[in-house]
């Protein structure tokens, strides 16, 4: 039975890394002693070791040991033998490129479908959708494809935000960008605000965190209230 | 002798499309009666015809006729025979994909190097750099490559903006994204604010519009004053 937390952001304003999510992470990883961390998204170019240390520090209070996938000889086996998985945020192009380079997609998909608890934040959430075409990240590397896990039948826009009222900026808003995407792609998009996450348990997909999300379909959008079961959207 | 205007944005707050740039465009296209417009970036999914009409409306006061490249039978010949070129903004992934699909890169490069006046806004500016890896746009289509014209030996970040003071948003800033880019790519980046443009004339690359720009090199940044000749950076 699928068991995932897909968060918009690793951090929210005014608290430490992952702090706001820890009670939910504790439940997700119930009974798990060691989590496999995938640091490939490397936010700000941080090293895999430093990123893994940062996650370990956040998980110390949960009594969970964190090991980076880069510390294993065989990455595919590391996923096959994992008790729990965490894919952290950063650059989605980088993350997706590495998952293609090491041929890890089918291993991740199998693990998730077998019920291995999966935590994604930001880029780690994006890759659970159909493709990465609605990321906000810069295309710093060219992956061979934009297709991702497709565990949910839609896409994400993490860190979703509306423009500031009275903004004088003319660069495209998120909504405009997603409209451009939907002019070419028949895929719905969940705009997930910082502080929100999807809790997938079996076939249910609840919106958690107390904030509304925005659901983009066919070039239009509507608000999704907190606690909605998004499998019905 | 190269003759280009590379603007951050087609519009600035409080004025009509291209209005702020018209006096400079008038000088760029001196003696040009007909401009070839390349609408492939399709902002917001607008049709090629509607986008071309929008440009014609802006150019009416200059007495310049605008014809969209899509109205020609042979796109390569249209570039070869053009007196002036304008590549408009929108989605850089879409623009770059189409330029590869129709094999137009070498034709654009030749035209620019032969001195055909070139106007770029936003996506049309991005493609004059070495590659499109520092665009802000969404990857709504996968181009075969991110390499672009390389008329200037650096990259652009159009619509450059610093985060709002007191912002609570945790999504990456432009500066963080460019730092991620430079962790993997040894390419300098010009952060060009809305209302700024580069005026390239021969070998000179002046920063115009009265605003400072930001120059990113090796993971650090510095301010570039208005009217600096950027060939010396």
Short mmCIF file of C-alpha atoms in Angstrom, two decimals, chain A residues 190 198 205-208 210-215 222-230 233:
data_model
loop_
_atom_site.label_atom_id
_atom_site.label_comp_id
_atom_site.label_asym_id
_atom_site.label_seq_id
_atom_site.Cartn_x
_atom_site.Cartn_y
_atom_site.Cartn_z
CA UNK A 190 -1.19 20.89 -8.29
CA UNK A 198 0.12 15.57 0.15
CA UNK A 205 -4.26 11.66 -1.48
CA UNK A 206 -5.05 14.12 1.31
CA UNK A 207 -3.92 17.75 1.23
CA UNK A 208 -2.33 18.50 4.60
CA UNK A 210 -3.85 23.63 6.72
CA UNK A 211 -3.41 25.70 3.54
CA UNK A 212 -5.41 25.64 0.33
CA UNK A 213 -3.74 24.51 -2.89
CA UNK A 214 -4.47 25.50 -6.49
CA UNK A 215 -5.56 22.94 -9.08
CA UNK A 222 -9.58 26.47 -8.80
CA UNK A 223 -8.84 26.45 -5.11
CA UNK A 224 -8.55 23.12 -3.28
CA UNK A 225 -9.32 23.32 0.42
CA UNK A 226 -7.04 21.82 3.06
CA UNK A 227 -7.85 18.19 3.88
CA UNK A 228 -9.51 17.51 0.51
CA UNK A 229 -8.94 14.01 -0.85
CA UNK A 230 -7.24 14.92 -4.13
CA UNK A 233 -10.17 16.07 -8.28
#
